[in-house]
PDB file of C-alpha atoms in Angstrom:
ATOM      1  CA  MET A   1       5.806  54.805  45.764  1.00 40.00           C
ATOM      2  CA  GLY A   2       7.320  53.442  48.913  1.00 41.00           C
ATOM      3  CA  LYS A   3       6.535  49.713  48.643  1.00 41.00           C
ATOM      4  CA  GLY A   4      10.190  48.822  48.909  1.00 43.00           C
ATOM      5  CA  PHE A   5      10.678  51.101  51.876  1.00 46.00           C
ATOM      6  CA  ILE A   6       7.666  49.621  53.659  1.00 42.00           C
ATOM      7  CA  LEU A   7       9.138  46.152  53.232  1.00 44.00           C
ATOM      8  CA  CYS A   8      12.554  47.247  54.437  1.00 51.00           C
ATOM      9  CA  VAL A   9      10.864  48.547  57.590  1.00 48.00           C
ATOM     10  CA  LEU A  10      10.182  44.933  58.468  1.00 44.00           C
ATOM     11  CA  LEU A  11      13.917  44.346  58.483  1.00 45.00           C
ATOM     12  CA  LEU A  12      14.974  47.364  60.504  1.00 50.00           C
ATOM     13  CA  ALA A  13      12.125  46.662  62.917  1.00 43.00           C
ATOM     14  CA  GLY A  14      12.984  43.018  63.541  1.00 43.00           C
ATOM     15  CA  GLY A  15      15.732  41.046  65.219  1.00 42.00           C
ATOM     16  CA  GLY A  16      15.939  37.545  63.773  1.00 41.00           C
ATOM     17  CA  VAL A  17      18.729  35.072  63.267  1.00 37.00           C
ATOM     18  CA  GLN A  18      22.073  36.494  64.268  1.00 41.00           C
ATOM     19  CA  ALA A  19      25.065  36.347  61.953  1.00 40.00           C
ATOM     20  CA  ALA A  20      28.707  37.110  62.606  1.00 43.00           C
ATOM     21  CA  ASP A  21      29.322  40.604  63.929  1.00 50.00           C
ATOM     22  CA  PRO A  22      31.096  42.695  61.286  1.00 69.00           C
ATOM     23  CA  GLN A  23      30.240  46.310  61.927  1.00 86.00           C
ATOM     24  CA  PRO A  24      27.681  46.862  59.095  1.00 91.00           C
ATOM     25  CA  VAL A  25      25.585  43.873  60.201  1.00 89.00           C
ATOM     26  CA  GLU A  26      25.808  44.857  63.850  1.00 88.00           C
ATOM     27  CA  LEU A  27      24.766  48.423  62.994  1.00 88.00           C
ATOM     28  CA  ILE A  28      21.547  47.236  61.385  1.00 81.00           C
ATOM     29  CA  ARG A  29      20.791  44.608  64.010  1.00 81.00           C
ATOM     30  CA  SER A  30      21.448  46.792  67.058  1.00 84.00           C
ATOM     31  CA  THR A  31      19.324  49.602  65.646  1.00 84.00           C
ATOM     32  CA  ALA A  32      16.586  47.104  64.853  1.00 76.00           C
ATOM     33  CA  ASP A  33      16.591  45.536  68.296  1.00 78.00           C
ATOM     34  CA  TYR A  34      16.375  48.881  70.077  1.00 85.00           C
ATOM     35  CA  VAL A  35      13.608  50.302  67.898  1.00 84.00           C
ATOM     36  CA  LEU A  36      11.478  47.176  68.064  1.00 78.00           C
ATOM     37  CA  GLU A  37      11.878  46.944  71.827  1.00 83.00           C
ATOM     38  CA  GLN A  38      10.654  50.516  72.181  1.00 88.00           C
ATOM     39  CA  VAL A  39       7.702  49.975  69.834  1.00 84.00           C
ATOM     40  CA  ARG A  40       6.592  46.860  71.712  1.00 82.00           C
ATOM     41  CA  ALA A  41       6.959  48.452  75.132  1.00 87.00           C
ATOM     42  CA  ARG A  42       5.191  51.691  74.156  1.00 89.00           C
ATOM     43  CA  LYS A  43       2.659  50.382  71.614  1.00 85.00           C
ATOM     44  CA  ALA A  44      -0.462  51.872  73.211  1.00 87.00           C
ATOM     45  CA  GLU A  45       1.235  55.203  73.879  1.00 90.00           C
ATOM     46  CA  LEU A  46       2.611  55.492  70.346  1.00 87.00           C
ATOM     47  CA  GLU A  47      -0.710  54.575  68.729  1.00 84.00           C
ATOM     48  CA  LYS A  48      -2.414  57.290  70.745  1.00 87.00           C
ATOM     49  CA  ASP A  49       0.231  59.950  70.030  1.00 87.00           C
ATOM     50  CA  SER A  50       2.221  59.373  66.829  1.00 80.00           C
ATOM     51  CA  SER A  51       4.722  62.130  67.641  1.00 85.00           C
ATOM     52  CA  GLY A  52       6.566  59.619  69.818  1.00 89.00           C
ATOM     53  CA  ILE A  53       7.202  57.201  66.957  1.00 87.00           C
ATOM     54  CA  TYR A  54       8.523  60.007  64.761  1.00 87.00           C
ATOM     55  CA  ALA A  55      10.860  61.130  67.539  1.00 89.00           C
ATOM     56  CA  LEU A  56      12.123  57.570  67.942  1.00 89.00           C
ATOM     57  CA  VAL A  57      12.798  57.191  64.216  1.00 88.00           C
ATOM     58  CA  TYR A  58      14.518  60.572  63.930  1.00 88.00           C
ATOM     59  CA  LYS A  59      16.755  59.832  66.906  1.00 89.00           C
ATOM     60  CA  LYS A  60      17.679  56.179  66.335  1.00 89.00           C
ATOM     61  CA  VAL A  61      17.186  55.384  62.629  1.00 88.00           C
ATOM     62  CA  LEU A  62      17.691  58.596  60.669  1.00 89.00           C
ATOM     63  CA  PRO A  63      21.408  59.016  61.551  1.00 91.00           C
ATOM     64  CA  HIS A  64      22.244  55.736  59.787  1.00 93.00           C
ATOM     65  CA  PHE A  65      20.897  56.798  56.361  1.00 94.00           C
ATOM     66  CA  ASP A  66      22.559  59.185  53.908  1.00 96.00           C
ATOM     67  CA  PHE A  67      19.489  60.912  52.506  1.00 95.00           C
ATOM     68  CA  ARG A  68      21.494  63.339  50.416  1.00 96.00           C
ATOM     69  CA  LEU A  69      23.203  60.480  48.578  1.00 97.00           C
ATOM     70  CA  MET A  70      19.858  58.689  48.254  1.00 97.00           C
ATOM     71  CA  SER A  71      18.294  61.856  46.839  1.00 97.00           C
ATOM     72  CA  ARG A  72      21.147  62.194  44.378  1.00 97.00           C
ATOM     73  CA  GLY A  73      20.584  58.643  43.176  1.00 97.00           C
ATOM     74  CA  ALA A  74      16.824  59.120  42.912  1.00 97.00           C
ATOM     75  CA  LEU A  75      17.158  62.381  40.977  1.00 97.00           C
ATOM     76  CA  GLY A  76      19.683  60.803  38.600  1.00 97.00           C
ATOM     77  CA  LYS A  77      20.922  62.970  35.728  1.00 96.00           C
ATOM     78  CA  TYR A  78      18.931  65.960  36.977  1.00 98.00           C
ATOM     79  CA  TRP A  79      21.056  66.239  40.132  1.00 98.00           C
ATOM     80  CA  ARG A  80      23.751  68.179  38.275  1.00 97.00           C
ATOM     81  CA  ARG A  81      21.165  70.729  37.146  1.00 96.00           C
ATOM     82  CA  ALA A  82      19.990  71.452  40.679  1.00 98.00           C
ATOM     83  CA  THR A  83      21.286  74.351  42.739  1.00 98.00           C
ATOM     84  CA  GLU A  84      22.746  73.674  46.168  1.00 98.00           C
ATOM     85  CA  GLU A  85      19.565  75.052  47.734  1.00 98.00           C
ATOM     86  CA  GLN A  86      17.415  72.728  45.626  1.00 98.00           C
ATOM     87  CA  LYS A  87      19.582  69.752  46.583  1.00 98.00           C
ATOM     88  CA  GLU A  88      19.167  70.558  50.271  1.00 97.00           C
ATOM     89  CA  GLN A  89      15.399  71.017  49.923  1.00 98.00           C
ATOM     90  CA  LEU A  90      15.012  67.798  47.974  1.00 97.00           C
ATOM     91  CA  ALA A  91      17.049  65.796  50.490  1.00 97.00           C
ATOM     92  CA  HIS A  92      14.970  67.257  53.338  1.00 96.00           C
ATOM     93  CA  GLU A  93      11.612  66.454  51.727  1.00 96.00           C
ATOM     94  CA  PHE A  94      12.703  62.986  50.583  1.00 95.00           C
ATOM     95  CA  GLN A  95      13.929  62.272  54.087  1.00 94.00           C
ATOM     96  CA  GLU A  96      10.611  63.308  55.610  1.00 92.00           C
ATOM     97  CA  LEU A  97       8.663  61.198  53.125  1.00 91.00           C
ATOM     98  CA  LEU A  98      10.637  58.062  53.925  1.00 88.00           C
ATOM     99  CA  VAL A  99      10.739  58.674  57.676  1.00 86.00           C
ATOM    100  CA  ARG A 100       6.984  59.172  57.889  1.00 83.00           C
ATOM    101  CA  THR A 101       6.391  56.060  55.813  1.00 81.00           C
ATOM    102  CA  TYR A 102       8.755  54.152  58.080  1.00 80.00           C
ATOM    103  CA  ALA A 103       7.238  55.454  61.316  1.00 81.00           C
ATOM    104  CA  THR A 104       3.666  54.738  60.290  1.00 77.00           C
ATOM    105  CA  THR A 105       4.522  51.201  59.194  1.00 76.00           C
ATOM    106  CA  LEU A 106       6.386  50.442  62.413  1.00 78.00           C
ATOM    107  CA  LEU A 107       3.122  50.600  64.351  1.00 75.00           C
ATOM    108  CA  ASN A 108       1.726  47.793  62.183  1.00 74.00           C
ATOM    109  CA  TYR A 109       4.716  45.483  62.529  1.00 67.00           C
ATOM    110  CA  SER A 110       3.754  41.877  63.311  1.00 61.00           C
ATOM    111  CA  ASP A 111       6.852  39.857  64.183  1.00 68.00           C
ATOM    112  CA  GLN A 112       8.075  38.600  60.830  1.00 70.00           C
ATOM    113  CA  LYS A 113      11.198  36.437  61.111  1.00 75.00           C
ATOM    114  CA  ILE A 114      14.381  38.078  59.844  1.00 75.00           C
ATOM    115  CA  GLU A 115      17.304  35.979  58.626  1.00 83.00           C
ATOM    116  CA  TYR A 116      20.753  37.559  58.297  1.00 82.00           C
ATOM    117  CA  LEU A 117      22.740  35.744  55.610  1.00 85.00           C
ATOM    118  CA  PRO A 118      26.504  35.158  55.904  1.00 84.00           C
ATOM    119  CA  TYR A 119      28.464  38.386  55.586  1.00 85.00           C
ATOM    120  CA  ARG A 120      30.538  38.582  52.392  1.00 85.00           C
ATOM    121  CA  GLY A 121      32.509  41.756  52.967  1.00 83.00           C
ATOM    122  CA  LYS A 122      36.215  42.186  53.677  1.00 87.00           C
ATOM    123  CA  PRO A 123      37.669  44.378  56.450  1.00 85.00           C
ATOM    124  CA  GLU A 124      39.135  46.823  53.922  1.00 90.00           C
ATOM    125  CA  ASP A 125      35.926  47.242  51.885  1.00 93.00           C
ATOM    126  CA  LYS A 126      34.516  50.760  51.610  1.00 94.00           C
ATOM    127  CA  ARG A 127      31.139  49.640  50.212  1.00 95.00           C
ATOM    128  CA  VAL A 128      29.330  46.502  51.340  1.00 94.00           C
ATOM    129  CA  THR A 129      25.949  44.816  51.118  1.00 94.00           C
ATOM    130  CA  VAL A 130      24.238  43.167  54.078  1.00 90.00           C
ATOM    131  CA  PHE A 131      22.044  40.323  52.768  1.00 90.00           C
ATOM    132  CA  THR A 132      18.869  39.333  54.610  1.00 86.00           C
ATOM    133  CA  ARG A 133      15.585  37.535  54.066  1.00 87.00           C
ATOM    134  CA  VAL A 134      12.212  38.265  55.647  1.00 81.00           C
ATOM    135  CA  HIS A 135      10.013  35.245  56.418  1.00 82.00           C
ATOM    136  CA  ASP A 136       6.286  35.899  56.792  1.00 77.00           C
ATOM    137  CA  GLY A 137       4.220  32.797  57.451  1.00 77.00           C
ATOM    138  CA  GLY A 138       4.110  30.334  54.575  1.00 79.00           C
ATOM    139  CA  ALA A 139       4.959  32.875  51.887  1.00 82.00           C
ATOM    140  CA  PRO A 140       8.327  32.686  50.092  1.00 90.00           C
ATOM    141  CA  PRO A 141      10.991  34.731  51.903  1.00 90.00           C
ATOM    142  CA  VAL A 142      11.587  38.255  50.616  1.00 88.00           C
ATOM    143  CA  PRO A 143      15.261  39.182  50.103  1.00 91.00           C
ATOM    144  CA  ILE A 144      16.068  42.619  51.524  1.00 87.00           C
ATOM    145  CA  ASN A 145      19.643  43.802  51.083  1.00 90.00           C
ATOM    146  CA  TYR A 146      21.237  46.923  52.540  1.00 91.00           C
ATOM    147  CA  ARG A 147      23.939  48.837  50.670  1.00 95.00           C
ATOM    148  CA  LEU A 148      26.293  50.755  52.933  1.00 96.00           C
ATOM    149  CA  TYR A 149      29.440  52.809  52.525  1.00 96.00           C
ATOM    150  CA  ARG A 150      32.122  53.594  55.073  1.00 95.00           C
ATOM    151  CA  GLN A 151      32.841  57.233  55.857  1.00 95.00           C
ATOM    152  CA  ASP A 152      36.327  58.559  56.460  1.00 94.00           C
ATOM    153  CA  ASN A 153      35.735  58.384  60.220  1.00 92.00           C
ATOM    154  CA  GLY A 154      34.885  54.674  59.968  1.00 91.00           C
ATOM    155  CA  ASP A 155      31.132  55.014  60.464  1.00 92.00           C
ATOM    156  CA  TRP A 156      28.800  53.198  58.063  1.00 95.00           C
ATOM    157  CA  LYS A 157      25.866  54.840  56.259  1.00 95.00           C
ATOM    158  CA  ILE A 158      23.021  53.177  54.345  1.00 95.00           C
ATOM    159  CA  TYR A 159      22.567  54.623  50.870  1.00 96.00           C
ATOM    160  CA  ASP A 160      20.137  52.147  49.309  1.00 95.00           C
ATOM    161  CA  VAL A 161      17.904  49.184  50.125  1.00 90.00           C
ATOM    162  CA  VAL A 162      17.164  46.488  47.545  1.00 92.00           C
ATOM    163  CA  VAL A 163      13.879  44.655  48.117  1.00 88.00           C
ATOM    164  CA  ASP A 164      13.264  41.496  46.086  1.00 90.00           C
ATOM    165  CA  GLY A 165      15.692  42.739  43.461  1.00 92.00           C
ATOM    166  CA  VAL A 166      14.287  46.283  43.277  1.00 92.00           C
ATOM    167  CA  SER A 167      16.383  49.216  44.497  1.00 93.00           C
ATOM    168  CA  LEU A 168      14.542  51.711  46.690  1.00 91.00           C
ATOM    169  CA  VAL A 169      16.462  54.586  45.119  1.00 95.00           C
ATOM    170  CA  SER A 170      15.860  53.377  41.562  1.00 94.00           C
ATOM    171  CA  ASN A 171      12.187  52.821  42.378  1.00 92.00           C
ATOM    172  CA  TYR A 172      11.795  56.548  43.036  1.00 95.00           C
ATOM    173  CA  ARG A 173      13.880  57.628  40.041  1.00 96.00           C
ATOM    174  CA  GLY A 174      11.066  57.206  37.520  1.00 93.00           C
ATOM    175  CA  ASN A 175       8.637  59.178  39.675  1.00 94.00           C
ATOM    176  CA  PHE A 176      11.152  61.944  40.238  1.00 97.00           C
ATOM    177  CA  ALA A 177      11.992  62.171  36.522  1.00 97.00           C
ATOM    178  CA  ALA A 178       8.313  62.447  35.602  1.00 96.00           C
ATOM    179  CA  GLU A 179       7.808  65.284  38.091  1.00 97.00           C
ATOM    180  CA  VAL A 180      10.916  67.125  36.851  1.00 98.00           C
ATOM    181  CA  LYS A 181       9.688  66.883  33.257  1.00 97.00           C
ATOM    182  CA  LYS A 182       6.338  68.366  34.279  1.00 97.00           C
ATOM    183  CA  GLY A 183       7.463  71.166  36.557  1.00 97.00           C
ATOM    184  CA  GLY A 184      11.227  71.215  36.843  1.00 98.00           C
ATOM    185  CA  ILE A 185      13.168  70.461  40.020  1.00 98.00           C
ATOM    186  CA  ASP A 186      11.136  73.027  41.946  1.00 98.00           C
ATOM    187  CA  GLY A 187       8.004  71.236  40.786  1.00 98.00           C
ATOM    188  CA  LEU A 188       9.327  67.959  42.207  1.00 98.00           C
ATOM    189  CA  ILE A 189      10.187  69.628  45.503  1.00 98.00           C
ATOM    190  CA  ASN A 190       6.721  71.189  45.714  1.00 97.00           C
ATOM    191  CA  THR A 191       5.087  67.826  44.988  1.00 97.00           C
ATOM    192  CA  LEU A 192       7.053  66.209  47.804  1.00 97.00           C
ATOM    193  CA  LYS A 193       6.190  69.095  50.120  1.00 96.00           C
ATOM    194  CA  ALA A 194       2.482  68.714  49.342  1.00 95.00           C
ATOM    195  CA  HIS A 195       2.628  64.961  49.911  1.00 93.00           C
ATOM    196  CA  ASN A 196       4.433  65.388  53.220  1.00 92.00           C
ATOM    197  CA  GLN A 197       1.884  67.996  54.275  1.00 92.00           C
ATOM    198  CA  LYS A 198      -0.856  65.434  53.692  1.00 90.00           C
ATOM    199  CA  LEU A 199       1.026  62.881  55.744  1.00 84.00           C
ATOM    200  CA  ARG A 200       1.431  65.375  58.578  1.00 82.00           C
ATOM    201  CA  GLY A 201      -2.259  66.159  58.420  1.00 77.00           C
ATOM    202  CA  GLY A 202      -3.118  62.461  58.522  1.00 55.00           C
TER     203      GLY A 202
END
């Protein structure tokens, strides 16, 4: 679990080649530039006290993701069976899992080169994909593509990340389905809670 998210951290944590400035691309790049600048400037402090990196992620990265929509996609057909309370709990625990994975990986970032490919969206589009590639030494570049939708107020939210052809949301769907089959939706929520508790303890 989480390989795709760890790779997408390299994108959100890096600047790279600049493309044209349609709003979805600029959203990702500006967030990336700020977060990476903070991590570089405060590296020793953040390694000593990890609460700072979590605060940075919650403040600057979290608002740009729609974790409820991501949770809905990951839960798949079982979403309709969940109560509103279960949906809220699942979104909360899934959010914490991804944020903690993201924050921990940020501290190990090592300046991979990020290439933003030409933007293919139209001004009237409600859903777009921002295409990028991560270059790491002599290895083949890894395509990392962000799927975003535009809210009624014009703001863009990320609802999925596709790493080397694999959707982050779909990658979790199999794990979530297996947990639901074993212990129901509450069982899945409890599993995520237990995993997040371990991460907090670590």
